[in-house]
Coordinates of C-alpha atoms in Angstrom, one line a residue:
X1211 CA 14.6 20.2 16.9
X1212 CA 15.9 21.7 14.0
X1213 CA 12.7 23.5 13.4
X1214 CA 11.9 24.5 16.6
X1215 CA 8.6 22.8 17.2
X1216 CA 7.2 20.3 19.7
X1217 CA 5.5 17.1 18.3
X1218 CA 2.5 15.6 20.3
X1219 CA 0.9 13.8 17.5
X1220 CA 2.3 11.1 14.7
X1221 CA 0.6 9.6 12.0
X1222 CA 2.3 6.4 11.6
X1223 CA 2.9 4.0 8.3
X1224 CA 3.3 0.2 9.1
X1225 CA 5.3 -1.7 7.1
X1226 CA 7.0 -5.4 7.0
X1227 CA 6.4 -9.1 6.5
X1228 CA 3.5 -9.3 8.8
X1229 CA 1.3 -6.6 6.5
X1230 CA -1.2 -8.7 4.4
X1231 CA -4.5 -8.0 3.1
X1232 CA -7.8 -10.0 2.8
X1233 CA -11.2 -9.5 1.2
X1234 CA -14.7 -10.2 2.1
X1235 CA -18.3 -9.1 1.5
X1236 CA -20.9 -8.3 4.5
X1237 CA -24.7 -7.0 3.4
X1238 CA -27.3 -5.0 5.6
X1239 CA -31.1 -4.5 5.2
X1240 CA -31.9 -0.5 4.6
X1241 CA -34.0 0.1 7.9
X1242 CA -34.9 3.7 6.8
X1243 CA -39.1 4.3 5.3
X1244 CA -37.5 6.1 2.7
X1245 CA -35.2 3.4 1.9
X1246 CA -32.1 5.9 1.8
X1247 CA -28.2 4.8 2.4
X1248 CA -27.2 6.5 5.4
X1249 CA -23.6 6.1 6.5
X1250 CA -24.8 4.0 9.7
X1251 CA -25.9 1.7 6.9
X1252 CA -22.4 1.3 4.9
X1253 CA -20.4 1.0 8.5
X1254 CA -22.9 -2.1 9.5
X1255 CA -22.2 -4.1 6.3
X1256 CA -18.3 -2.8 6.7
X1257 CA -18.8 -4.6 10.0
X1258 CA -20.6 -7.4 8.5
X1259 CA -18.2 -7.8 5.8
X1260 CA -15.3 -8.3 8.8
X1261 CA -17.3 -10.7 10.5
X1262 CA -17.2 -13.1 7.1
X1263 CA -13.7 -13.1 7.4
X1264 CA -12.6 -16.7 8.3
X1265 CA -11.1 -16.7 12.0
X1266 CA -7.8 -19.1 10.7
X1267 CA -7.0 -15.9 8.3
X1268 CA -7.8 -13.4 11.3
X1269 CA -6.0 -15.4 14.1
X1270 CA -3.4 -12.8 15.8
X1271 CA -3.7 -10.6 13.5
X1272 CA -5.3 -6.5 13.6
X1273 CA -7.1 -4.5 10.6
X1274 CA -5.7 -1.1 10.3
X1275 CA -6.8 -0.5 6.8
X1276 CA -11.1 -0.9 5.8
X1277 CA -11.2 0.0 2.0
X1278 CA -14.2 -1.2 0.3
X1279 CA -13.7 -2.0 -2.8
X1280 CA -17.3 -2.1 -4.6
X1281 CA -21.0 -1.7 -3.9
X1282 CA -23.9 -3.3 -4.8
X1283 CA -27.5 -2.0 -4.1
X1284 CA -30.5 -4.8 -4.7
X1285 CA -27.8 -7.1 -6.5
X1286 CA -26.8 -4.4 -8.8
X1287 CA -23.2 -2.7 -8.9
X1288 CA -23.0 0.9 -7.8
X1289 CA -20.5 2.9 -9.9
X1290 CA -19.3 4.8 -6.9
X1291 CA -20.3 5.6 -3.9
X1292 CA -23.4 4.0 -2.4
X1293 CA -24.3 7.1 0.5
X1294 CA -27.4 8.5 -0.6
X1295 CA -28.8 6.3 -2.8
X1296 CA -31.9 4.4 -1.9
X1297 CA -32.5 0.0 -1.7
X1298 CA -33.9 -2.2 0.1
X1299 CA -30.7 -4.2 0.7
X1300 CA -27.0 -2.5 0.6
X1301 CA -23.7 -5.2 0.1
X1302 CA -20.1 -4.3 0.3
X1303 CA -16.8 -5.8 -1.1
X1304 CA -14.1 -4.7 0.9
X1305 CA -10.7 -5.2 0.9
X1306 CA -9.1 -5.5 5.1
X1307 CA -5.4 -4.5 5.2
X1308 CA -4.0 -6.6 8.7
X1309 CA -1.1 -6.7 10.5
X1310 CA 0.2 -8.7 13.0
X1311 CA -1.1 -7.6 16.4
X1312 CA 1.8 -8.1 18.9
X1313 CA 3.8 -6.0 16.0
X1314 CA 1.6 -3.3 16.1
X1315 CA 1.1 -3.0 19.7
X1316 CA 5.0 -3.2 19.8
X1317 CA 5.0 0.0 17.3
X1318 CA 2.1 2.0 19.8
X1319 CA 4.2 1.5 23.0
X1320 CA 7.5 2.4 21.6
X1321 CA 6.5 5.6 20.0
X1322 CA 4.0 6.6 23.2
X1323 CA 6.4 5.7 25.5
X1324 CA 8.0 8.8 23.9
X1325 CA 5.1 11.0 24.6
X1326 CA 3.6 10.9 21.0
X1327 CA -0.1 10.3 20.7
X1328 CA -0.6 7.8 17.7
X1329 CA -3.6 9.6 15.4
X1330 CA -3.6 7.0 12.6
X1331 CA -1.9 3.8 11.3
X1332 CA -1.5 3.6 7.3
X1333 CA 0.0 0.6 5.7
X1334 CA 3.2 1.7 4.3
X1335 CA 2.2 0.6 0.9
X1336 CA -0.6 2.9 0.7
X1337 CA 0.9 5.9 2.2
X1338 CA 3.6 5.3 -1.2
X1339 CA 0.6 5.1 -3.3
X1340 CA -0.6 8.9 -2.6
X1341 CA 2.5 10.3 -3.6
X1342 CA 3.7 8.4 -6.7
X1343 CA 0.4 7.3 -8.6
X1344 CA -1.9 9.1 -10.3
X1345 CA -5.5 9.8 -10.6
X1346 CA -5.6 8.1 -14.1
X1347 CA -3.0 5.0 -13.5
X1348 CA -5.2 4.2 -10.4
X1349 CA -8.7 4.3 -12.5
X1350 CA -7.8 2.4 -15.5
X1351 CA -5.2 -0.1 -13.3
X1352 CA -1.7 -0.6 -12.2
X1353 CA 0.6 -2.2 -9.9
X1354 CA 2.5 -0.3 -7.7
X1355 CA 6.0 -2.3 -6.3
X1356 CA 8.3 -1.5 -3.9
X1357 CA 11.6 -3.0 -3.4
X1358 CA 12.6 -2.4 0.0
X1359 CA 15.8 -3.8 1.6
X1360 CA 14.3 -6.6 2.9
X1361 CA 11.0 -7.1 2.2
X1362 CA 8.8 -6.6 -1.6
X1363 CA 5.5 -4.8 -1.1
X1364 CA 3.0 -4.7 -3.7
X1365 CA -0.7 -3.2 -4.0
X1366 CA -3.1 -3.1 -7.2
X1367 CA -5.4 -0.4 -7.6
X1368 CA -8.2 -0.7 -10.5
X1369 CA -11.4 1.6 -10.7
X1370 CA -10.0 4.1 -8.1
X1371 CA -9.9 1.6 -6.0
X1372 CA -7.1 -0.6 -3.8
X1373 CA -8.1 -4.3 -4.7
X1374 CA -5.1 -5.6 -3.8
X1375 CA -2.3 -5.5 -1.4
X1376 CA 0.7 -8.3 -0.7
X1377 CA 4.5 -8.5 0.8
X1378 CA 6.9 -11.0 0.3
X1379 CA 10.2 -11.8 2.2
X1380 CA 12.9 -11.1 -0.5
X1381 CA 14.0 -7.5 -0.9
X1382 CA 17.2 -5.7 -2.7
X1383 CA 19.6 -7.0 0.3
X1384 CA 18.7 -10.6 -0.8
X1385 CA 20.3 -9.0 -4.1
X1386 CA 23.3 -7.7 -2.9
X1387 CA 24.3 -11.0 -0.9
X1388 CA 24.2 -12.4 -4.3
X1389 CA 26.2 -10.2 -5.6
X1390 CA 28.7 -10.2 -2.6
X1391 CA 28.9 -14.6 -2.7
X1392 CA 28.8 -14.4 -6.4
X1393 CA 31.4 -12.0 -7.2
X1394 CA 33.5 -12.5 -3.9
X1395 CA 33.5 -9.3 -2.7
X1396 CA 32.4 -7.2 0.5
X1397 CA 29.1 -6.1 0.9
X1398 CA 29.4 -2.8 0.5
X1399 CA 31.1 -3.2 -2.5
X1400 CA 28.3 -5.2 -4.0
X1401 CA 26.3 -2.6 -3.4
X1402 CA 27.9 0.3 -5.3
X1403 CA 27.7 -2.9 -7.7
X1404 CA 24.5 -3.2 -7.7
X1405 CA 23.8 0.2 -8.1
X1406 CA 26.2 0.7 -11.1
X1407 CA 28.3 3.4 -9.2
X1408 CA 31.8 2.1 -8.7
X1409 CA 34.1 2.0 -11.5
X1410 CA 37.0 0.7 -10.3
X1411 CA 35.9 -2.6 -9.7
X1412 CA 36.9 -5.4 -12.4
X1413 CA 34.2 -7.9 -12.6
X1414 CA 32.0 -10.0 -15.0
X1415 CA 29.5 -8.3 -16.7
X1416 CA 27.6 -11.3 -18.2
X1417 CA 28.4 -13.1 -14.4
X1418 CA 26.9 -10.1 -12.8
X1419 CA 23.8 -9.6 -14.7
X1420 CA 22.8 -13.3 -14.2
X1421 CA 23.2 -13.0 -10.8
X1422 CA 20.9 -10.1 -10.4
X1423 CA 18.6 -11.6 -13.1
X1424 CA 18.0 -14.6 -10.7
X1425 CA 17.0 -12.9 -7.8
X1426 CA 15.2 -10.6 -9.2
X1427 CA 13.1 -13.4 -11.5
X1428 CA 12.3 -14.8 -8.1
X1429 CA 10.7 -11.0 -7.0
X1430 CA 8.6 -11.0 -10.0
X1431 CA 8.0 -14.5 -9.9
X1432 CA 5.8 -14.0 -7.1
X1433 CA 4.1 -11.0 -7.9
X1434 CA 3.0 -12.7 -11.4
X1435 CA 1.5 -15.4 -8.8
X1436 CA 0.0 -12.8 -7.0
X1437 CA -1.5 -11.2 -9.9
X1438 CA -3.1 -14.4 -11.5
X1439 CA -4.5 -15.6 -8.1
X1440 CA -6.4 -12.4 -8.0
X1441 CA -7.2 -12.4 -12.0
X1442 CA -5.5 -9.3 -12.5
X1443 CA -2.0 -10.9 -14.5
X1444 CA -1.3 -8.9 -17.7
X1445 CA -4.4 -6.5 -17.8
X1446 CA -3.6 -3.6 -16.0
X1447 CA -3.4 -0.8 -19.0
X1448 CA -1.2 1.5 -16.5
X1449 CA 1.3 -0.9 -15.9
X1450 CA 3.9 -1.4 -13.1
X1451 CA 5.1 1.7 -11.4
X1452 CA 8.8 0.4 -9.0
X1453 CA 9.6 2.2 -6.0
X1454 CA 11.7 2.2 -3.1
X1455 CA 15.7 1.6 -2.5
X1456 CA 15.6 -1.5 -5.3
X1457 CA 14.4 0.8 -7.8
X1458 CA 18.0 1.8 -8.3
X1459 CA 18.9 -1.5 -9.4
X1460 CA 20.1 -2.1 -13.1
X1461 CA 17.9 -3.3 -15.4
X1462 CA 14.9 -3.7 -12.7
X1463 CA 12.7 -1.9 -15.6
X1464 CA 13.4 -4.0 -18.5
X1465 CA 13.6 -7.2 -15.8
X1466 CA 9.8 -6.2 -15.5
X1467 CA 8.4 -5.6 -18.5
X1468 CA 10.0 -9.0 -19.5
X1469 CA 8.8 -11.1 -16.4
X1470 CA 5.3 -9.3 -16.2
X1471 CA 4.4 -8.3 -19.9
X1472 CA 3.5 -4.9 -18.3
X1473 CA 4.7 -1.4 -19.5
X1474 CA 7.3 -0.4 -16.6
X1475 CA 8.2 2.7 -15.1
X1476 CA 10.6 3.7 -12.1
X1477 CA 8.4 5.6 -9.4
X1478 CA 8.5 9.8 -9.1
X1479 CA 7.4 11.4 -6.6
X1480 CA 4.9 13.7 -6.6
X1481 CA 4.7 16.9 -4.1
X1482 CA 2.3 18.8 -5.6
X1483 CA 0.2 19.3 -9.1
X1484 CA 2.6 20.8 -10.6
X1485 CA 6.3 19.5 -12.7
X1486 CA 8.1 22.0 -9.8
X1487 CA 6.6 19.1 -7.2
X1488 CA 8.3 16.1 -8.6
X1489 CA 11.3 14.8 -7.3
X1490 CA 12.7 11.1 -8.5
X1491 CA 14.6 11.2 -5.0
X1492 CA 12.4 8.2 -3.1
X1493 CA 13.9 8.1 0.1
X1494 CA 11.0 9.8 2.2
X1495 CA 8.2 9.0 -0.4
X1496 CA 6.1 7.2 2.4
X1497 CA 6.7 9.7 4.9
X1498 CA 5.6 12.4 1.7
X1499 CA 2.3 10.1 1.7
X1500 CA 2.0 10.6 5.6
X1501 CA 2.0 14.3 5.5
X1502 CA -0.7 13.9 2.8
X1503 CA -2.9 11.9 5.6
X1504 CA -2.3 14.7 8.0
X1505 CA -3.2 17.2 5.8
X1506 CA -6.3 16.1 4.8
X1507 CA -7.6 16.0 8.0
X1508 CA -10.1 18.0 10.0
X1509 CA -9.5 19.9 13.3
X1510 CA -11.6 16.7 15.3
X1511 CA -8.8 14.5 14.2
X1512 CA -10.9 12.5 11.5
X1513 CA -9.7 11.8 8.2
X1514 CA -11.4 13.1 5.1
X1515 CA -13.6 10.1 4.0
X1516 CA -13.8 8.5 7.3
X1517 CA -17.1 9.1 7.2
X1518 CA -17.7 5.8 5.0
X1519 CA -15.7 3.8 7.2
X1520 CA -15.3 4.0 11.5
X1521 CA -13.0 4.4 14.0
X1522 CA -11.7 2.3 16.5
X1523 CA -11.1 2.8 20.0
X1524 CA -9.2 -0.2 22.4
X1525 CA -6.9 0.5 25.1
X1526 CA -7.8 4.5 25.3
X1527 CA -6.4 5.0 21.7
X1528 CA -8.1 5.7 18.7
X1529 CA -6.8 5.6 14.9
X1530 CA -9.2 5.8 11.8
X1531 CA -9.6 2.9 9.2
X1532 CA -8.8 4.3 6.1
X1533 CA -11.4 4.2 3.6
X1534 CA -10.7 3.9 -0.4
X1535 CA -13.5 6.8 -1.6
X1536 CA -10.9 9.7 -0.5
X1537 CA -7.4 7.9 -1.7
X1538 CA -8.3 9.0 -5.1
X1539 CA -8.6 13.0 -4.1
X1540 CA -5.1 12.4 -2.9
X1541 CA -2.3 14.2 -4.7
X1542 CA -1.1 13.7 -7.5

C-alpha cells in the first residue's frame, strides 16, 4: 500500500520443521548420434534420480528444491556442468529439498485465496544463503546456520554446490524459556537477557551463562551429528556463518567454534557487490534472498538456470525446482 503498487505475483520461501532434504543418483543413456548432453538428457536422469528415492523417505512429503550436486559422464566426475559435453551414459547426484505436502498445500491456498499467484517455492534456508554467503565460502565449503525462534536450519554448501540441508526442533525460544525457569523471571525479561540489553536486572552471571551454554550445546550437538553423518565434521575451510534472531545471542560465536572446531562468524547481509550493500540487520535476510530469485528471472516466468532442472505443474499451478548451477551467480 505504502508504495502504491498492486501485487499479483509472490515468490514464496518455505520454512519449518517439516523442511528436510535427501539425496539420490538417477543415470540416462545419451540417445543423440553425436553423443552430445542435451538438457532433455540431464532432466531424465533428474527424474531418474527422484525415482531412486525410497518411498518410506518420500511418503507425504513434496520436492520443491532439485539441486544436483555432481556429474559423472562414462563413470568419470564432471567438474561442472555436464550440458554440452558428449558420453555414452550421463549420472547425476542430486540433492531433493522436501517438505511436507499438506504444509505446503496449506501455504498455496492461504496466499491464493488472497489473489496472489504463487511463481516459485524456495526453501527458506536457501533463499538465506543468496544473501549472506559468498562466492568463495560456498566453493571451498561452509555451513550456514540459522537460529530461528523455534526451529535451527542448517545447509552445507562445498564446490559451489548445496550438498546438504537439515532443521531441527530447538530454536532461540527454547533458550529463553531457560533463561526465564532458570533465573525466575518473565519472559520478556529473559529475553532482553538473553540478548545482553537490560541493565537493570541483578542476576548470576556464571548461572546465566550455563544456562545458555546447555541449550545451545544441545543446537550444536546436533549439527556436529549432522555433519559427521554426511562426512563433512571439521573440514569445511570457510567455516560456520550464524544467522537469524539467535544470532544475537551472547557468546553464540565462541559457543561454535568450541562445539564445532570451525572458524565462526555472525551472518551480514549482502545487498549488493559493494561495502555500501551490507547491512548486519538480519531481519528480512530471507525475504533479501527472495527478491534475488525474482530478479533473476526472465519475462516467461522461468528462473535463470531452470533450464538444467524442470518445472512442475499439478493442480493448474506451476513453480520451478531450483537448480544449484545458478545459486553461485547469486549475489554476493
Amino acid at each position: 500500500k505504502m508504495a502504491g503498487l498492486k501485487v499479483k505475483r509472490a515468490y514464496v520461501s518455505f520454512g519449518g520443521i517439516g523442511l528436510g532434504s535427501v539425496t539420490a543418483s538417477g543415470s540416462v543413456v545419451i540417445s543423440r548420434a553425436d553423443r552430445e548432453i542435451t538438457d532433455r538428457d540431464i532432466s531424465l536422469a533428474l527424474e531418474a534420480a527422484e525415482a531412486a528415492i525410497p518411498p518410506a523417505i518420500s511418503i507425504n512429503k513434496k520436492i520443491i528444491n532439485t539441486v544436483p550436486i555432481e556429474y559423472k559422464i562414462d563413470g568419470q566426475t564432471v567438474w561442472g556442468q555436464a550440458l554440452g559435453l558428449k558420453a555414452e551414459k550421463l549420472e547425476v547426484k542430486a540433492l531433493f529439498i522436501t517438505c511436507l505436502e499438506h504444509h505446503l498445500n496449506s501455504l498455496i491456498s492461504t496466499i491464493e485465496m488472497i489473489g496472489l499467484e504463487v511463481v516459485d517455492i524456495v526453501a527458506s534456508p536457501v533463499a538465506l544463503s543468496f544473501v549472506t554467503l559468498s562466492k568463495k565460502q560456498k566453493r571451498v565449503g561452509c555451513l550456514l546456520i540459522d537460529l530461528g525462534a523455534e526451529t535451527l536450519s542448517m545447509v552445507v554448501f562445498e564446490n559451489n554446490n548445496l550438498i546438504s540441508l537439515a532443521v531441527f526442533p530447538v530454536g532461540s525460544d527454547d533458550i529463553t524459556n531457560d533463561i526465564a525457569l532458570g533465573l525466575k523471571i518473565s519472559p520478556a525479561e529473559a529475553e532482553n537477557v538473553k540478548l545482553g540489553s537490560d541493565r537493570r536486572l541483578t542476576y548470576s552471571k556464571k548461572k546465566l551463562d550455563e544456562i545458555v551454554k546447555a541449550r545451545l550445546s544441545d543446537c550444536f550437538e546436533l549439527i556436529e551429528r549432522h555433519l559427521k553423518s554426511i562426512g563433512r565434521n571439521g573440514l569445511l575451510p570457510a567455516g560456520v556463518i550464524i544467522a537469524g534472531g539467535g544470532a544475537a545471542t551472547s557468546e553464540i560465536k565462541s559457543m561454535a567454534e568450541n562445539s564445532l572446531k570451525l572458524p565462526t562468524q555472525l551472518a551480514e547481509v549482502y545487498l549488493g557487490n559493494t561495502t555500501e550493500g551490507k547491512t548486519k540487520d538480519r531481519t528480512w535476510a530471507v525475504a533479501y534472498g527472495l527478491l534475488i530469485v525474482g530478479f533473476n528471472t526472465d519475462g516467461a516466468g522461468h528462473s535463470l538456470g531452470i533450464r538444467n532442472g524442470f518445472l512442475i505443474k499439478e493442480g493448474g499451478r506451476r513453480w520451478g525446482r531450483i537448480v544449484s548451477h545458478w545459486i553461485s551467480q547469486f549475489l554476493p
